[in-house]
Short mmCIF file of C-alpha atoms in Angstrom, two decimals:
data_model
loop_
_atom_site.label_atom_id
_atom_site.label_comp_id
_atom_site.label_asym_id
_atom_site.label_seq_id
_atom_site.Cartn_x
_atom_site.Cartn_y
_atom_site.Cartn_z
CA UNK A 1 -3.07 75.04 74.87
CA UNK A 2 -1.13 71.72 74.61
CA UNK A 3 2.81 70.47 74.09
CA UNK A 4 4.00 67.26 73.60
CA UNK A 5 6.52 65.53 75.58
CA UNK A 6 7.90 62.36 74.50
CA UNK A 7 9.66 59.69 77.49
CA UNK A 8 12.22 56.82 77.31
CA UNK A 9 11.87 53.75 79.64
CA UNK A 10 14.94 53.02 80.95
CA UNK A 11 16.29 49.78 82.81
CA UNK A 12 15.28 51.24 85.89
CA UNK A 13 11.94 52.08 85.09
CA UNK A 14 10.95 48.37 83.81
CA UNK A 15 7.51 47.17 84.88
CA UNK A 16 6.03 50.43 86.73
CA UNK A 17 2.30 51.14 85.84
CA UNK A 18 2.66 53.46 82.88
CA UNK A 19 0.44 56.15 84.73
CA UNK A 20 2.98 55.80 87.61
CA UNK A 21 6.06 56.41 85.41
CA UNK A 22 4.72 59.02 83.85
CA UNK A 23 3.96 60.70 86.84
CA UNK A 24 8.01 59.95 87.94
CA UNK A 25 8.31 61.66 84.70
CA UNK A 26 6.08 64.63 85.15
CA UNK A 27 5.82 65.70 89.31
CA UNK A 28 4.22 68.92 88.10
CA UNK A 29 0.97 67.12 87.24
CA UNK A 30 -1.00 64.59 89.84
CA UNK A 31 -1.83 61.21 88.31
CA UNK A 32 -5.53 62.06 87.62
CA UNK A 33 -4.25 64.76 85.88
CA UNK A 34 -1.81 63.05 83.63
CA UNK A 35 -4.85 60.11 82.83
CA UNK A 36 -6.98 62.36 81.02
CA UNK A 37 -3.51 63.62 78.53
CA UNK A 38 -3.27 61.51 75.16
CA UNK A 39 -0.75 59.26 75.41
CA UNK A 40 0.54 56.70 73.11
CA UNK A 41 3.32 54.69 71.81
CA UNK A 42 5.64 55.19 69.34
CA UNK A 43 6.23 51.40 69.28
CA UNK A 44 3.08 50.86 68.06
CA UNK A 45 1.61 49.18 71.48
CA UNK A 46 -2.22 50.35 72.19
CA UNK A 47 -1.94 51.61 75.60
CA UNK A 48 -3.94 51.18 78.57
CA UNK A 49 -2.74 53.90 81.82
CA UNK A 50 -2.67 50.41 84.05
CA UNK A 51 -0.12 48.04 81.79
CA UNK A 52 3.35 47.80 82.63
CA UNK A 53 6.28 49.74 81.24
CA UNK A 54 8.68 47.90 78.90
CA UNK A 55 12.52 48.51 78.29
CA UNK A 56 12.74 50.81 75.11
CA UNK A 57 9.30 51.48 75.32
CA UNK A 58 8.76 55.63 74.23
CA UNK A 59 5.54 56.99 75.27
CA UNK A 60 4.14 60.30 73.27
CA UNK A 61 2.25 62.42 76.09
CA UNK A 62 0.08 65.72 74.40
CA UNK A 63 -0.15 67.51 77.67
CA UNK A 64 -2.90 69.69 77.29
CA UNK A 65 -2.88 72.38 80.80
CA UNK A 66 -6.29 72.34 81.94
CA UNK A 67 -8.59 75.20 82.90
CA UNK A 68 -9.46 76.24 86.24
CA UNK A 69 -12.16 77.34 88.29
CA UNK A 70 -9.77 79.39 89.86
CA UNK A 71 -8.38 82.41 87.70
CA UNK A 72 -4.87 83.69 88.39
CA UNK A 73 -6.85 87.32 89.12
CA UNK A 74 -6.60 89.84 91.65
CA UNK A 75 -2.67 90.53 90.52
CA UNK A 76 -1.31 92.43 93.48
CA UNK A 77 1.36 93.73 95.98
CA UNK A 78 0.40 92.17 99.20
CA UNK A 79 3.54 91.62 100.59
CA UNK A 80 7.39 92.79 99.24
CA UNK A 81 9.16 90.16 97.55
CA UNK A 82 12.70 89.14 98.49
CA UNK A 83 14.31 88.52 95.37
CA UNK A 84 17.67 86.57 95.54
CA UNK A 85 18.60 86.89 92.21
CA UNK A 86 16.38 87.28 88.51
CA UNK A 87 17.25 87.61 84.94
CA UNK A 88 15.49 86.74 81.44
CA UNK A 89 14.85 83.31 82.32
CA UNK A 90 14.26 82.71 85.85
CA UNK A 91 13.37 84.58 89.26
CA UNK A 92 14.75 83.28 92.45
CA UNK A 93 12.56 84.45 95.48
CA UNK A 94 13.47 83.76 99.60
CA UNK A 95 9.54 83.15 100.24
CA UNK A 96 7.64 84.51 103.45
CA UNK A 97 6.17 81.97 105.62
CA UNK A 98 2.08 81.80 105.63
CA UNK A 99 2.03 82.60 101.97
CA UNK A 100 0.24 80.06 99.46
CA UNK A 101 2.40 79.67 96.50
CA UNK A 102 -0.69 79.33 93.92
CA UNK A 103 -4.57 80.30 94.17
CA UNK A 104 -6.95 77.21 95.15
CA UNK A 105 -10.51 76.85 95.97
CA UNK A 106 -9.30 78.17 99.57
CA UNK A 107 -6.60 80.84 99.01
CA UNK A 108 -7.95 82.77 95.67
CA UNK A 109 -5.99 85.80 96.94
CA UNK A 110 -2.67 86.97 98.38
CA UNK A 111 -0.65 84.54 96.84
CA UNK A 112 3.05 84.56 96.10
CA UNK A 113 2.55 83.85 92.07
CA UNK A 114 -0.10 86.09 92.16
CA UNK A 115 2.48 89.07 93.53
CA UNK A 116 5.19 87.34 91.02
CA UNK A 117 2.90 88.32 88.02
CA UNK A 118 2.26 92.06 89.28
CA UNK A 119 6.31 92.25 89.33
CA UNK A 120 7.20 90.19 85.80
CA UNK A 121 6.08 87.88 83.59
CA UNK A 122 6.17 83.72 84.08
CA UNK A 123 6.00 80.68 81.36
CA UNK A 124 2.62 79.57 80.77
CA UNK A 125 3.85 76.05 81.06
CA UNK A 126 2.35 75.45 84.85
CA UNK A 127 -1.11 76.02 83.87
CA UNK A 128 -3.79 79.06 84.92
CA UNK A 129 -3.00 78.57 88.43
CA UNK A 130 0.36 77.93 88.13
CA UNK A 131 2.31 79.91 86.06
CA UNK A 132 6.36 78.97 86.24
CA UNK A 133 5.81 76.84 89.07
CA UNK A 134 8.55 73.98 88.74
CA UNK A 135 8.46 73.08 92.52
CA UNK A 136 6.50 74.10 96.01
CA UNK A 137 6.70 74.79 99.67
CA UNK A 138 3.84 74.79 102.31
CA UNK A 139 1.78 77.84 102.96
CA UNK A 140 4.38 78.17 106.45
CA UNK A 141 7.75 76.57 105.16
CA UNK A 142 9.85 79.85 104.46
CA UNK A 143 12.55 79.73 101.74
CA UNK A 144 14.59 79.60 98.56
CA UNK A 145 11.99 79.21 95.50
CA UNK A 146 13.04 79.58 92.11
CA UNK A 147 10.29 80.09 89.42
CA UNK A 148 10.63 79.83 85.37
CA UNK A 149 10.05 82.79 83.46
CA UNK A 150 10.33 81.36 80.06
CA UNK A 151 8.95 77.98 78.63
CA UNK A 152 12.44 76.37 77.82
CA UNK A 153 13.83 77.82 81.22
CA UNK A 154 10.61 75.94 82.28
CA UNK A 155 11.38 72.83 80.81
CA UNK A 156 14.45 72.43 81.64
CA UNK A 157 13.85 73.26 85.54
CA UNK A 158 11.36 70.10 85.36
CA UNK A 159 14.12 67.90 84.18
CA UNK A 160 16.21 68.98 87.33
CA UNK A 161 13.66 68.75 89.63
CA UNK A 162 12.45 65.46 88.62
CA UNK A 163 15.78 64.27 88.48
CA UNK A 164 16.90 65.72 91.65
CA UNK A 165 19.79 66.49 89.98
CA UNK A 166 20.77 69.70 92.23
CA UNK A 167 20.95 70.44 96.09
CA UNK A 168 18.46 71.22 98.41
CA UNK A 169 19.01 72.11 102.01
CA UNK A 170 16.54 72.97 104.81
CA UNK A 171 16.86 73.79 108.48
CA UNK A 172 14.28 72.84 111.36
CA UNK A 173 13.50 72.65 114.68
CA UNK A 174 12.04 69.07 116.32
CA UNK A 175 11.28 67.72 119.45
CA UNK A 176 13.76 65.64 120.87
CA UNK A 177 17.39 65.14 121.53
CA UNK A 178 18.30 62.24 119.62
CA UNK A 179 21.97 60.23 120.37
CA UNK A 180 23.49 60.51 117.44
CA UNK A 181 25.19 63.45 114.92
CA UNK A 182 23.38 62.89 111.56
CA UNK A 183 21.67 59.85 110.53
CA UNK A 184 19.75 58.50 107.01
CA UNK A 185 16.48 58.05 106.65
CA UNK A 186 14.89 56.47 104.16
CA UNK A 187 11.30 54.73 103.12
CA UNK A 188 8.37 54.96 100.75
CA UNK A 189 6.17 57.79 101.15
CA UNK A 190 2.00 57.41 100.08
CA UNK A 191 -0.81 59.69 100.97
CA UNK A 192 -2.84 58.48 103.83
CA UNK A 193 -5.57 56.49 103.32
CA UNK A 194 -7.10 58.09 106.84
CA UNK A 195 -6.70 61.89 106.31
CA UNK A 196 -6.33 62.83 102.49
CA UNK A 197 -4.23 65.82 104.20
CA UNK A 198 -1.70 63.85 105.44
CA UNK A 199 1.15 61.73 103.99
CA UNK A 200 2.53 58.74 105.38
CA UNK A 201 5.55 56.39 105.29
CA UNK A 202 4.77 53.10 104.05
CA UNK A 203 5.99 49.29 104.05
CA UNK A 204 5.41 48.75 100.34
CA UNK A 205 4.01 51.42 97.17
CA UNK A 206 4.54 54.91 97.87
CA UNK A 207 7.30 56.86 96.00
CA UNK A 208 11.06 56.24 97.57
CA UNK A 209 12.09 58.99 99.49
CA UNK A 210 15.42 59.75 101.12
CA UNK A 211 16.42 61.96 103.78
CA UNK A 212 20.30 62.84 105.03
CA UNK A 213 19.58 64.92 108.45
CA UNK A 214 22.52 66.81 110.52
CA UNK A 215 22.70 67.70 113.92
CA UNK A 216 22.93 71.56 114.09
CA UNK A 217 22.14 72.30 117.92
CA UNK A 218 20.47 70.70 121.00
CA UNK A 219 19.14 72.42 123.59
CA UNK A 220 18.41 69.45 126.13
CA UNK A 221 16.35 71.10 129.34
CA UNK A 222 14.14 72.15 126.31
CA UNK A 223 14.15 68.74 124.74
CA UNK A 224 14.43 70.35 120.67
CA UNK A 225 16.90 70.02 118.39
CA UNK A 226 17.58 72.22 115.47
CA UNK A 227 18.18 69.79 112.40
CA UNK A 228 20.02 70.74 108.73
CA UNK A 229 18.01 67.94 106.45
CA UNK A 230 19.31 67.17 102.78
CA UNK A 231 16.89 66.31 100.31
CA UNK A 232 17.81 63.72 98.00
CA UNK A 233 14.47 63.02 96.40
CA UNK A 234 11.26 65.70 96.84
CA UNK A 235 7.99 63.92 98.18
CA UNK A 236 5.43 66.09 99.01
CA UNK A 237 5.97 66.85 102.84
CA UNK A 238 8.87 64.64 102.98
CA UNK A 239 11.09 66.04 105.79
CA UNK A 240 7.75 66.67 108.07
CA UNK A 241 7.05 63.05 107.14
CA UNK A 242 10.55 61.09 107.96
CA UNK A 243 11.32 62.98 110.93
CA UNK A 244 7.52 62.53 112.94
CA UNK A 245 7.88 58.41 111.73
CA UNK A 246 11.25 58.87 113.12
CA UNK A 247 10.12 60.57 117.00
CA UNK A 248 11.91 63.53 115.78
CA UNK A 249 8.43 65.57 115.31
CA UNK A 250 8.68 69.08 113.11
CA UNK A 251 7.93 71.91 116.22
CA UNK A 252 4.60 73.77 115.69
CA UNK A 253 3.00 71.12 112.86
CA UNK A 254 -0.36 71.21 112.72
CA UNK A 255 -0.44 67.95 110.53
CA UNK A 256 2.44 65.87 112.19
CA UNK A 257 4.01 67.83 115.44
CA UNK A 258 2.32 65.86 117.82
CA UNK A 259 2.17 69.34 119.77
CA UNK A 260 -0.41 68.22 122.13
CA UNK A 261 1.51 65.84 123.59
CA UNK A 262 4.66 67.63 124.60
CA UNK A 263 3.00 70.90 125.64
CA UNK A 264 2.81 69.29 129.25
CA UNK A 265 6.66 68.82 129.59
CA UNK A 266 7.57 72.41 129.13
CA UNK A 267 8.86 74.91 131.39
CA UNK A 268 9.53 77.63 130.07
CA UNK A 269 7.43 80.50 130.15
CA UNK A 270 8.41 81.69 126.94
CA UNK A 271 8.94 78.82 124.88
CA UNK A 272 5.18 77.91 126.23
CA UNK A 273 3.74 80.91 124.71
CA UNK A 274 5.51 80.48 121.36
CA UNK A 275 4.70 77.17 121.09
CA UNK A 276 1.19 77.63 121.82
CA UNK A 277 0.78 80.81 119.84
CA UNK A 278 2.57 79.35 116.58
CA UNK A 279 0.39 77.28 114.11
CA UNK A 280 2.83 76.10 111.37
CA UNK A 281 6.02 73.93 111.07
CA UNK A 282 9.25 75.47 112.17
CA UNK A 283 10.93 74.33 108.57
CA UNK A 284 12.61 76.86 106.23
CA UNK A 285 14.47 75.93 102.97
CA UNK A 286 17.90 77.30 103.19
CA UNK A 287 20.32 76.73 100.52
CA UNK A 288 18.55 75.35 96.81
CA UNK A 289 21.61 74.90 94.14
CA UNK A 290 20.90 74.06 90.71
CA UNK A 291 22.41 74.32 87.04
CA UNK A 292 20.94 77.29 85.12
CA UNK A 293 18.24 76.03 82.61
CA UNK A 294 19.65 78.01 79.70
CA UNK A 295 23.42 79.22 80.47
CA UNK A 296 24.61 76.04 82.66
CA UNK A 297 25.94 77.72 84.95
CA UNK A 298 25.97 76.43 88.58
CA UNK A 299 23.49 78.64 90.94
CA UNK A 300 24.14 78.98 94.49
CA UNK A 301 21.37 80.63 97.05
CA UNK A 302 21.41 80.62 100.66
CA UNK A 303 18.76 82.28 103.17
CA UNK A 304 18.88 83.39 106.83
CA UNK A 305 16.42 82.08 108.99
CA UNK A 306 13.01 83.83 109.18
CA UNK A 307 11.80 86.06 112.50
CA UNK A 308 9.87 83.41 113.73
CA UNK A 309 12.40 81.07 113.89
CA UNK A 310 14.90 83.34 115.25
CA UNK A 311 12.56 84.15 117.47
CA UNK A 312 12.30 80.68 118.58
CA UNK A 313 16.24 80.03 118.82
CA UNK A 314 16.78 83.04 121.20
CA UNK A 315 14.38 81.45 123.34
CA UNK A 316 15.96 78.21 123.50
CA UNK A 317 19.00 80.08 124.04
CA UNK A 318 18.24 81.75 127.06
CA UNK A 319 17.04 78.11 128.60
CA UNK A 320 20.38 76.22 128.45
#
């Protein structure tokens, strides 16, 4: 199965690698991905993926979705979903932490699209594996997900996404009590060249990435804040990225938490034993707000904190 897409290069989009703008373009697919799709000009230009983009420039793209080792099989109810809100087009889900959004080679089973399809239907637009998928959280990051349930809802949802052209809100908890309310952060996020796992903020290349955090609560004998983080662009582990660069670490990462090193300075009984029994970032997506694909109509969805976290704040609680 294959579509074509076709892409304008605007003013601000002069002089990118055309692979690179047409991943700007397309955030559902990786760059290897998009290389092997047919692209070519409609200016008449023979293309090679590595030449720069020119203004005016329209680029035909016949994105074919590629097969998978992994089948989207073993369609089951392992877990109740939450739904926030669903209707011809789209399904809005408050997602569980520890769930995988899609099967991979590691997680074939158990996964949230996987329970999606034993409930409805989803646009065939993501791909085998991915069915409706139009953004993602990590396997622990709890949340606000919205999926496509039609191709044009589909499309459409891309646009947004890649545009950023809607709100997205999270809540987590970090080490540290930093001196000021809110602050911006901003810088170029790659992957690392040292741990294919990890991503990494970095002096020049990268993607831009910006990040408006607020001060929510401090609990200073416990050295943790509880941050409220605005996304205004969506790099893959962005907040968990800015904030650890930052000295603000994400509580309980496994990739970025630096949770070795501040084990020593607590006190607590209690928030010792979470701390140490809890293997995944403290980061929950609270409030996603977004135009509807078809109707236009502005979409509002807000989620309470999950147990763990809860958990975690009555703890802190009971310190101060």
């Amino acid at each position: 199965m294959s579509e074509t897409r076709n892409f304008f290069v605007s003013e601000e989009n002069i002089g990118l690698r055309i692979d690179k703008f047409l991943s700007l373009q397309m955030p559902e697919f990786s760059r290897s991905e998009i290389q092997k799709f047919k692209i070519t000009s409609v200016n008449g230009r023979s293309l090679k993926l590595s030449d720069k983009t020119r203004l005016g420039e329209e680029y035909v793209v016949e994105v074919e979705q590629q097969k998978s080792d992994v089948a989207i099989e073993n369609i089951s109810t392992d877990f109740d979903l939450d739904i926030l809100y669903e209707d011809s087009d789209i399904i809005v889900i408050n997602k569980p932490r520890g769930v995988v959004i899609y099967p991979s080679a590691g997680n074939k089973t158990k996964t949230l699209v996987q329970n999606l399809l034993a409930y409805t239907h989803l646009s065939s637009l993501g791909g085998d594996t991915r069915p409706g998928v139009v953004h993602r959280l990590d396997k622990d990051t709890s949340g606000v997900m919205v999926f496509a349930k039609t191709d044009a809802a589909y499309r459409e949802l891309v646009k947004t996404f890649s545009t950023h052209d809607l709100t997205r809100k999270y809540v987590t908890f970090v080490w540290g009590v930093p001196p000021w309310g809110g602050a911006d952060i901003t810088g170029n996020i790659a992957r690392s060249s040292r741990n294919r796992q990890k991503m990494t903020m970095v002096k020049s290349g990268g993607k831009p990435a910006h990040t408006v955090v607020n001060v929510a609560d401090v609990w200073t004998k416990a050295g943790i804040s509880m941050f409220r983080c605005t996304l205004l662009t969506g790099r893959t582990h962005q907040i968990r990225v800015h904030l650890s660069a930052h000295g603000f670490p994400v509580l309980c990462d496994p990739l970025y938490g630096k949770t070795g090193a501040r084990i020593g300075s607590i006190k607590d009984s209690d928030l010792l034993d979470f701390v140490r029994s809890h293997n995944g970032q403290m980061l929950h997506a609270e409030v996603l707000e977004f135009k509807h694909p078809i109707t236009g109509e502005q979409m509002h969805f807000k989620t309470k904190l999950p147990d763990e976290m809860l958990e975690l704040k009555e703890i802190l609680d009971s310190i101060q």
